[in-house]
PDB file of C-alpha atoms in Angstrom:
ATOM      1  CA  VAL D   1     111.075  91.042  88.813  1.00 50.00           C
ATOM      2  CA  GLU D   2     111.624  94.710  89.657  1.00 60.00           C
ATOM      3  CA  GLU D   3     114.938  95.694  91.202  1.00 66.00           C
ATOM      4  CA  GLY D   4     114.969  95.204  94.952  1.00 65.00           C
ATOM      5  CA  TYR D   5     112.038  92.801  95.114  1.00 68.00           C
ATOM      6  CA  SER D   6     114.335  89.779  95.350  1.00 75.00           C
ATOM      7  CA  ASP D   7     116.524  91.355  98.038  1.00 77.00           C
ATOM      8  CA  GLU D   8     117.102  89.010 100.981  1.00 75.00           C
ATOM      9  CA  TYR D   9     115.458  91.509 103.332  1.00 73.00           C
ATOM     10  CA  ASN D  10     112.268  91.333 101.243  1.00 74.00           C
ATOM     11  CA  VAL D  11     112.281  87.612 100.495  1.00 75.00           C
ATOM     12  CA  LEU D  12     112.936  86.550 104.122  1.00 76.00           C
ATOM     13  CA  GLU D  13     114.125  83.112 103.073  1.00 76.00           C
ATOM     14  CA  SER D  14     114.920  82.103 106.655  1.00 79.00           C
ATOM     15  CA  ILE D  15     111.262  82.534 107.670  1.00 77.00           C
ATOM     16  CA  ASP D  16     109.097  79.483 107.036  1.00 78.00           C
ATOM     17  CA  ASP D  17     105.616  80.873 107.666  1.00 81.00           C
ATOM     18  CA  LYS D  18     105.100  84.123 105.777  1.00 81.00           C
ATOM     19  CA  MET D  19     101.927  86.194 105.621  1.00 86.00           C
ATOM     20  CA  GLU D  20     101.129  89.001 103.192  1.00 90.00           C
ATOM     21  CA  LEU D  21      99.026  92.006 104.214  1.00 93.00           C
ATOM     22  CA  SER D  22      96.885  93.980 101.792  1.00 95.00           C
ATOM     23  CA  HIS D  23      98.232  97.453 101.009  1.00 94.00           C
ATOM     24  CA  HIS D  24      96.109  99.782 103.158  1.00 96.00           C
ATOM     25  CA  LEU D  25      95.974  97.292 106.022  1.00 96.00           C
ATOM     26  CA  ALA D  26      99.784  97.215 106.098  1.00 95.00           C
ATOM     27  CA  HIS D  27      99.843 101.017 106.343  1.00 95.00           C
ATOM     28  CA  ALA D  28      97.318 100.875 109.197  1.00 96.00           C
ATOM     29  CA  TYR D  29      99.262  98.276 111.180  1.00 95.00           C
ATOM     30  CA  SER D  30     102.502 100.248 110.854  1.00 94.00           C
ATOM     31  CA  VAL D  31     100.783 103.270 112.431  1.00 93.00           C
ATOM     32  CA  CYS D  32      98.809 101.430 115.108  1.00 94.00           C
ATOM     33  CA  ALA D  33     101.836  99.529 116.377  1.00 91.00           C
ATOM     34  CA  GLN D  34     103.773 102.775 116.968  1.00 92.00           C
ATOM     35  CA  ALA D  35     100.901 104.933 118.211  1.00 93.00           C
ATOM     36  CA  PRO D  36     101.535 106.374 121.713  1.00 93.00           C
ATOM     37  CA  PHE D  37      97.972 105.540 122.804  1.00 92.00           C
ATOM     38  CA  ASP D  38      96.012 102.313 123.195  1.00 95.00           C
ATOM     39  CA  THR D  39      92.893 103.133 121.171  1.00 96.00           C
ATOM     40  CA  GLY D  40      92.304 105.320 118.156  1.00 95.00           C
ATOM     41  CA  MET D  41      91.328 105.727 114.541  1.00 95.00           C
ATOM     42  CA  VAL D  42      93.573 105.558 111.478  1.00 95.00           C
ATOM     43  CA  VAL D  43      92.756 107.075 108.087  1.00 94.00           C
ATOM     44  CA  VAL D  44      94.773 105.728 105.149  1.00 94.00           C
ATOM     45  CA  MET D  45      94.654 107.879 102.011  1.00 89.00           C
ATOM     46  CA  ASP D  46      97.296 106.155  99.958  1.00 80.00           C
ATOM     47  CA  GLY D  47      96.542 106.841  96.314  1.00 73.00           C
ATOM     48  CA  MET D  48      96.509 103.300  94.982  1.00 81.00           C
ATOM     49  CA  GLY D  49      96.045 100.348  97.289  1.00 90.00           C
ATOM     50  CA  GLU D  50      95.168  96.705  96.793  1.00 93.00           C
ATOM     51  CA  THR D  51      92.882  95.558  93.987  1.00 93.00           C
ATOM     52  CA  TYR D  52      89.366  94.452  94.846  1.00 95.00           C
ATOM     53  CA  ARG D  53      89.618  91.210  92.896  1.00 94.00           C
ATOM     54  CA  VAL D  54      92.783  90.110  94.703  1.00 94.00           C
ATOM     55  CA  MET D  55      91.238  90.783  98.116  1.00 95.00           C
ATOM     56  CA  LYS D  56      87.989  89.040  97.191  1.00 94.00           C
ATOM     57  CA  LYS D  57      89.680  86.012  95.640  1.00 95.00           C
ATOM     58  CA  ALA D  58      91.854  85.421  98.711  1.00 94.00           C
ATOM     59  CA  VAL D  59      88.740  85.144 100.883  1.00 93.00           C
ATOM     60  CA  GLU D  60      86.920  82.918  98.405  1.00 94.00           C
ATOM     61  CA  MET D  61      89.932  80.601  98.051  1.00 94.00           C
ATOM     62  CA  GLY D  62      90.583  80.513 101.791  1.00 93.00           C
ATOM     63  CA  ASP D  63      94.157  81.734 101.330  1.00 94.00           C
ATOM     64  CA  GLU D  64      95.629  81.771 104.850  1.00 91.00           C
ATOM     65  CA  THR D  65      98.872  83.396 103.683  1.00 91.00           C
ATOM     66  CA  TYR D  66      97.100  86.616 102.640  1.00 94.00           C
ATOM     67  CA  VAL D  67      95.226  88.906 105.042  1.00 94.00           C
ATOM     68  CA  SER D  68      93.083  91.858 103.970  1.00 94.00           C
ATOM     69  CA  ASP D  69      90.235  93.930 105.364  1.00 94.00           C
ATOM     70  CA  PHE D  70      87.808  91.340 104.041  1.00 93.00           C
ATOM     71  CA  THR D  71      89.599  88.627 106.023  1.00 91.00           C
ATOM     72  CA  LEU D  72      89.305  90.638 109.233  1.00 89.00           C
ATOM     73  CA  CYS D  73      85.608  91.263 108.584  1.00 81.00           C
ATOM     74  CA  ASN D  74      84.995  87.524 108.270  1.00 66.00           C
ATOM     75  CA  ASP D  75      86.906  86.859 111.493  1.00 61.00           C
ATOM     76  CA  ASP D  76      85.203  89.634 113.459  1.00 57.00           C
ATOM     77  CA  ASP D  77      82.849  88.613 116.224  1.00 54.00           C
ATOM     78  CA  ASP D  78      80.744  91.757 116.635  1.00 53.00           C
ATOM     79  CA  GLY D  79      78.765  91.264 113.428  1.00 48.00           C
ATOM     80  CA  ARG D  80      79.512  94.763 112.156  1.00 59.00           C
ATOM     81  CA  GLU D  81      80.379  94.939 108.486  1.00 76.00           C
ATOM     82  CA  ILE D  82      82.765  97.349 106.834  1.00 88.00           C
ATOM     83  CA  GLU D  83      81.111 100.129 104.816  1.00 92.00           C
ATOM     84  CA  ILE D  84      82.193  99.864 101.184  1.00 94.00           C
ATOM     85  CA  VAL D  85      81.929 102.688  98.640  1.00 94.00           C
ATOM     86  CA  PRO D  86      80.571 102.311  96.033  1.00 94.00           C
ATOM     87  CA  ARG D  87      77.923 100.066  97.546  1.00 93.00           C
ATOM     88  CA  ASN D  88      77.503  98.044  94.337  1.00 95.00           C
ATOM     89  CA  LEU D  89      81.242  97.452  93.986  1.00 95.00           C
ATOM     90  CA  GLU D  90      80.919  93.728  93.332  1.00 93.00           C
ATOM     91  CA  GLU D  91      78.600  94.394  90.397  1.00 94.00           C
ATOM     92  CA  LEU D  92      80.780  97.189  89.010  1.00 94.00           C
ATOM     93  CA  ALA D  93      83.981  95.170  89.350  1.00 93.00           C
ATOM     94  CA  ALA D  94      82.426  92.273  87.451  1.00 92.00           C
ATOM     95  CA  LYS D  95      81.793  94.596  84.496  1.00 91.00           C
ATOM     96  CA  SER D  96      85.084  96.520  84.660  1.00 89.00           C
ATOM     97  CA  TYR D  97      87.732  95.901  82.031  1.00 89.00           C
ATOM     98  CA  TYR D  98      90.448  96.624  84.576  1.00 91.00           C
ATOM     99  CA  ASP D  99      89.938  96.478  88.339  1.00 93.00           C
ATOM    100  CA  TRP D 100      89.089  98.656  91.311  1.00 94.00           C
ATOM    101  CA  ARG D 101      91.649  99.688  93.925  1.00 94.00           C
ATOM    102  CA  GLU D 102      91.646 100.943  97.500  1.00 95.00           C
ATOM    103  CA  ALA D 103      91.527 104.741  97.605  1.00 94.00           C
ATOM    104  CA  GLU D 104      90.743 105.751 101.192  1.00 94.00           C
ATOM    105  CA  SER D 105      90.303 103.491 104.225  1.00 95.00           C
ATOM    106  CA  VAL D 106      89.378 104.021 107.883  1.00 95.00           C
ATOM    107  CA  TYR D 107      90.308 101.701 110.756  1.00 96.00           C
ATOM    108  CA  THR D 108      89.904 101.639 114.520  1.00 94.00           C
ATOM    109  CA  PHE D 109      92.437  99.926 116.745  1.00 95.00           C
ATOM    110  CA  CYS D 110      92.810  98.737 120.308  1.00 95.00           C
ATOM    111  CA  LYS D 111      95.968  97.645 122.131  1.00 95.00           C
ATOM    112  CA  ASP D 112      95.975  95.701 125.401  1.00 92.00           C
ATOM    113  CA  GLU D 113      97.836  92.878 127.120  1.00 90.00           C
ATOM    114  CA  SER D 114      96.459  90.397 124.570  1.00 91.00           C
ATOM    115  CA  GLY D 115      97.923  92.294 121.619  1.00 92.00           C
ATOM    116  CA  LEU D 116      96.828  94.656 118.852  1.00 94.00           C
ATOM    117  CA  LYS D 117      93.424  94.490 117.169  1.00 93.00           C
ATOM    118  CA  VAL D 118      92.783  96.482 113.990  1.00 94.00           C
ATOM    119  CA  LYS D 119      89.243  96.763 112.635  1.00 94.00           C
ATOM    120  CA  PRO D 120      88.319  98.151 109.187  1.00 95.00           C
ATOM    121  CA  ILE D 121      85.162 100.286 109.283  1.00 94.00           C
ATOM    122  CA  PHE D 122      85.165 102.174 105.960  1.00 95.00           C
ATOM    123  CA  LYS D 123      86.769 101.748 102.559  1.00 95.00           C
ATOM    124  CA  ARG D 124      86.341 103.583  99.267  1.00 95.00           C
ATOM    125  CA  PHE D 125      87.486 101.907  96.087  1.00 95.00           C
ATOM    126  CA  THR D 126      88.268 103.737  92.851  1.00 93.00           C
ATOM    127  CA  GLN D 127      88.259 102.355  89.334  1.00 92.00           C
ATOM    128  CA  GLU D 128      91.477 101.849  87.402  1.00 91.00           C
ATOM    129  CA  ASN D 129      91.274 104.309  84.516  1.00 88.00           C
ATOM    130  CA  SER D 130      94.469 103.188  82.807  1.00 86.00           C
ATOM    131  CA  PRO D 131      96.115  99.809  82.193  1.00 86.00           C
ATOM    132  CA  PRO D 132      97.874  98.735  85.419  1.00 82.00           C
ATOM    133  CA  THR D 133     100.731  97.481  83.248  1.00 82.00           C
ATOM    134  CA  LEU D 134     101.835 101.052  82.482  1.00 82.00           C
ATOM    135  CA  TYR D 135     105.184 102.252  83.847  1.00 77.00           C
ATOM    136  CA  ASN D 136     103.356 104.039  86.682  1.00 78.00           C
ATOM    137  CA  HIS D 137     100.718 101.318  87.125  1.00 78.00           C
ATOM    138  CA  GLY D 138      98.073 103.887  86.155  1.00 78.00           C
ATOM    139  CA  PHE D 139      98.591 105.612  89.512  1.00 77.00           C
ATOM    140  CA  GLU D 140      98.776 109.127  88.114  1.00 71.00           C
ATOM    141  CA  ASN D 141      95.324 108.693  86.591  1.00 78.00           C
ATOM    142  CA  MET D 142      93.547 107.352  89.676  1.00 84.00           C
ATOM    143  CA  ASP D 143      90.650 109.210  91.303  1.00 87.00           C
ATOM    144  CA  SER D 144      91.971 109.399  94.849  1.00 88.00           C
ATOM    145  CA  LEU D 145      93.516 111.933  97.192  1.00 85.00           C
ATOM    146  CA  GLY D 146      96.889 110.205  97.081  1.00 84.00           C
ATOM    147  CA  ALA D 147      96.858 110.202  93.294  1.00 87.00           C
ATOM    148  CA  LEU D 148      96.273 113.965  93.393  1.00 87.00           C
ATOM    149  CA  TYR D 149      99.670 114.297  95.068  1.00 87.00           C
ATOM    150  CA  SER D 150     101.098 112.073  92.357  1.00 86.00           C
ATOM    151  CA  ARG D 151      99.826 114.413  89.647  1.00 86.00           C
ATOM    152  CA  ALA D 152     101.232 117.395  91.541  1.00 87.00           C
ATOM    153  CA  SER D 153     104.632 115.733  91.933  1.00 88.00           C
ATOM    154  CA  SER D 154     104.702 115.050  88.188  1.00 87.00           C
ATOM    155  CA  HIS D 155     104.578 118.823  87.620  1.00 88.00           C
ATOM    156  CA  ILE D 156     106.881 119.778  90.505  1.00 89.00           C
ATOM    157  CA  PHE D 157     109.546 117.083  90.277  1.00 90.00           C
ATOM    158  CA  GLY D 158     108.819 115.460  86.909  1.00 89.00           C
ATOM    159  CA  ASP D 159     108.245 112.176  88.732  1.00 88.00           C
ATOM    160  CA  TRP D 160     104.836 110.588  89.370  1.00 84.00           C
ATOM    161  CA  ASN D 161     106.312 108.569  92.247  1.00 84.00           C
ATOM    162  CA  ALA D 162     107.654 111.581  94.160  1.00 87.00           C
ATOM    163  CA  CYS D 163     104.231 112.142  95.727  1.00 86.00           C
ATOM    164  CA  GLY D 164     105.701 111.480  99.172  1.00 85.00           C
ATOM    165  CA  LYS D 165     107.986 114.486  98.714  1.00 88.00           C
ATOM    166  CA  ALA D 166     105.013 116.712  97.870  1.00 87.00           C
ATOM    167  CA  MET D 167     103.184 115.451 100.962  1.00 85.00           C
ATOM    168  CA  GLY D 168     106.236 115.961 103.150  1.00 85.00           C
ATOM    169  CA  LEU D 169     106.859 119.505 101.926  1.00 83.00           C
ATOM    170  CA  ALA D 170     103.234 120.659 102.270  1.00 77.00           C
ATOM    171  CA  PRO D 171     103.369 121.395 106.043  1.00 76.00           C
ATOM    172  CA  TRP D 172     106.459 123.575 105.564  1.00 74.00           C
ATOM    173  CA  GLN D 173     104.704 126.281 103.533  1.00 68.00           C
ATOM    174  CA  ASP D 174     104.669 128.855 106.336  1.00 67.00           C
ATOM    175  CA  HIS D 175     107.868 127.707 108.030  1.00 68.00           C
ATOM    176  CA  ALA D 176     110.824 129.999 108.614  1.00 63.00           C
ATOM    177  CA  TRP D 177     114.415 128.896 109.158  1.00 64.00           C
ATOM    178  CA  ASP D 178     117.121 130.492 111.292  1.00 66.00           C
ATOM    179  CA  SER D 179     120.446 131.140 109.568  1.00 64.00           C
ATOM    180  CA  GLU D 180     123.564 132.094 111.494  1.00 63.00           C
ATOM    181  CA  LYS D 181     126.931 132.221 109.778  1.00 63.00           C
ATOM    182  CA  GLU D 182     130.130 132.533 111.758  1.00 59.00           C
ATOM    183  CA  GLY D 183     130.630 136.102 112.874  1.00 57.00           C
ATOM    184  CA  GLU D 184     127.236 137.247 111.568  1.00 60.00           C
ATOM    185  CA  MET D 185     123.911 138.040 113.170  1.00 57.00           C
ATOM    186  CA  LYS D 186     121.172 135.412 113.058  1.00 61.00           C
ATOM    187  CA  GLN D 187     118.585 136.132 110.388  1.00 62.00           C
ATOM    188  CA  ARG D 188     115.208 134.665 109.558  1.00 65.00           C
ATOM    189  CA  ILE D 189     114.871 132.976 106.175  1.00 62.00           C
ATOM    190  CA  ILE D 190     111.279 132.905 104.969  1.00 65.00           C
ATOM    191  CA  PRO D 191     110.372 131.277 101.646  1.00 61.00           C
ATOM    192  CA  GLU D 192     109.010 133.573  98.981  1.00 65.00           C
ATOM    193  CA  MET D 193     105.240 133.306  98.729  1.00 66.00           C
ATOM    194  CA  ILE D 194     103.442 133.283  95.381  1.00 64.00           C
ATOM    195  CA  ASP D 195     100.346 135.502  95.408  1.00 72.00           C
ATOM    196  CA  THR D 196      99.278 134.971  91.807  1.00 70.00           C
ATOM    197  CA  PRO D 197      97.447 131.777  90.779  1.00 66.00           C
ATOM    198  CA  ILE D 198      99.537 129.104  89.090  1.00 59.00           C
ATOM    199  CA  VAL D 199      96.749 128.269  86.651  1.00 61.00           C
ATOM    200  CA  GLU D 200      93.629 130.086  85.541  1.00 69.00           C
ATOM    201  CA  GLY D 201      90.274 128.764  84.426  1.00 64.00           C
ATOM    202  CA  THR D 202      87.207 127.033  85.755  1.00 65.00           C
ATOM    203  CA  LEU D 203      86.273 123.517  86.714  1.00 56.00           C
ATOM    204  CA  TYR D 204      83.020 123.765  84.783  1.00 59.00           C
ATOM    205  CA  LYS D 205      82.214 124.048  81.109  1.00 57.00           C
ATOM    206  CA  ASP D 206      80.318 127.139  80.006  1.00 59.00           C
ATOM    207  CA  GLY D 207      76.654 126.421  79.451  1.00 50.00           C
TER     208      GLY D 207
END
């Protein structure tokens, strides 16, 4: 068991009825519950979400302690199915040595006096390219937008799991800070910009 997993705040021993949410769905609920409006759309681009086989098995086994997008689709009453990419995921997953994981997901939500309703409408899965038992769970080698930040953070911070820092720093590229020391005039501090490319080359092979 990894450090922290058995912490009393994670185990919730005093709670009798526990329910687990799939990875991207948990992200969506955390946003929808705090959104300052009653209806909207949520896009989750976490690099490595839940595995397809786990989500599928929970539905097949009727596991009521685990809720995923597939569970919500089965419970939905409007007959509209979630769009899955790739379309032949079930066939591909059956042939895959490893598994497929959530890459990007889209949800709509509605809040009213009866509560919060989250509906999955789109989900792209990406294949695991490395053994999920690696130290980084193969995250750095995933084909997803979130995993791209993971690869960048490996170069910037030397840590594949510092992708959140890279995401958080991105909007501050053009920001300027005010600095005022005691007895001195306020001055603007603007980060130095790099005009030359960090790497050179092409995405395509010659010929």
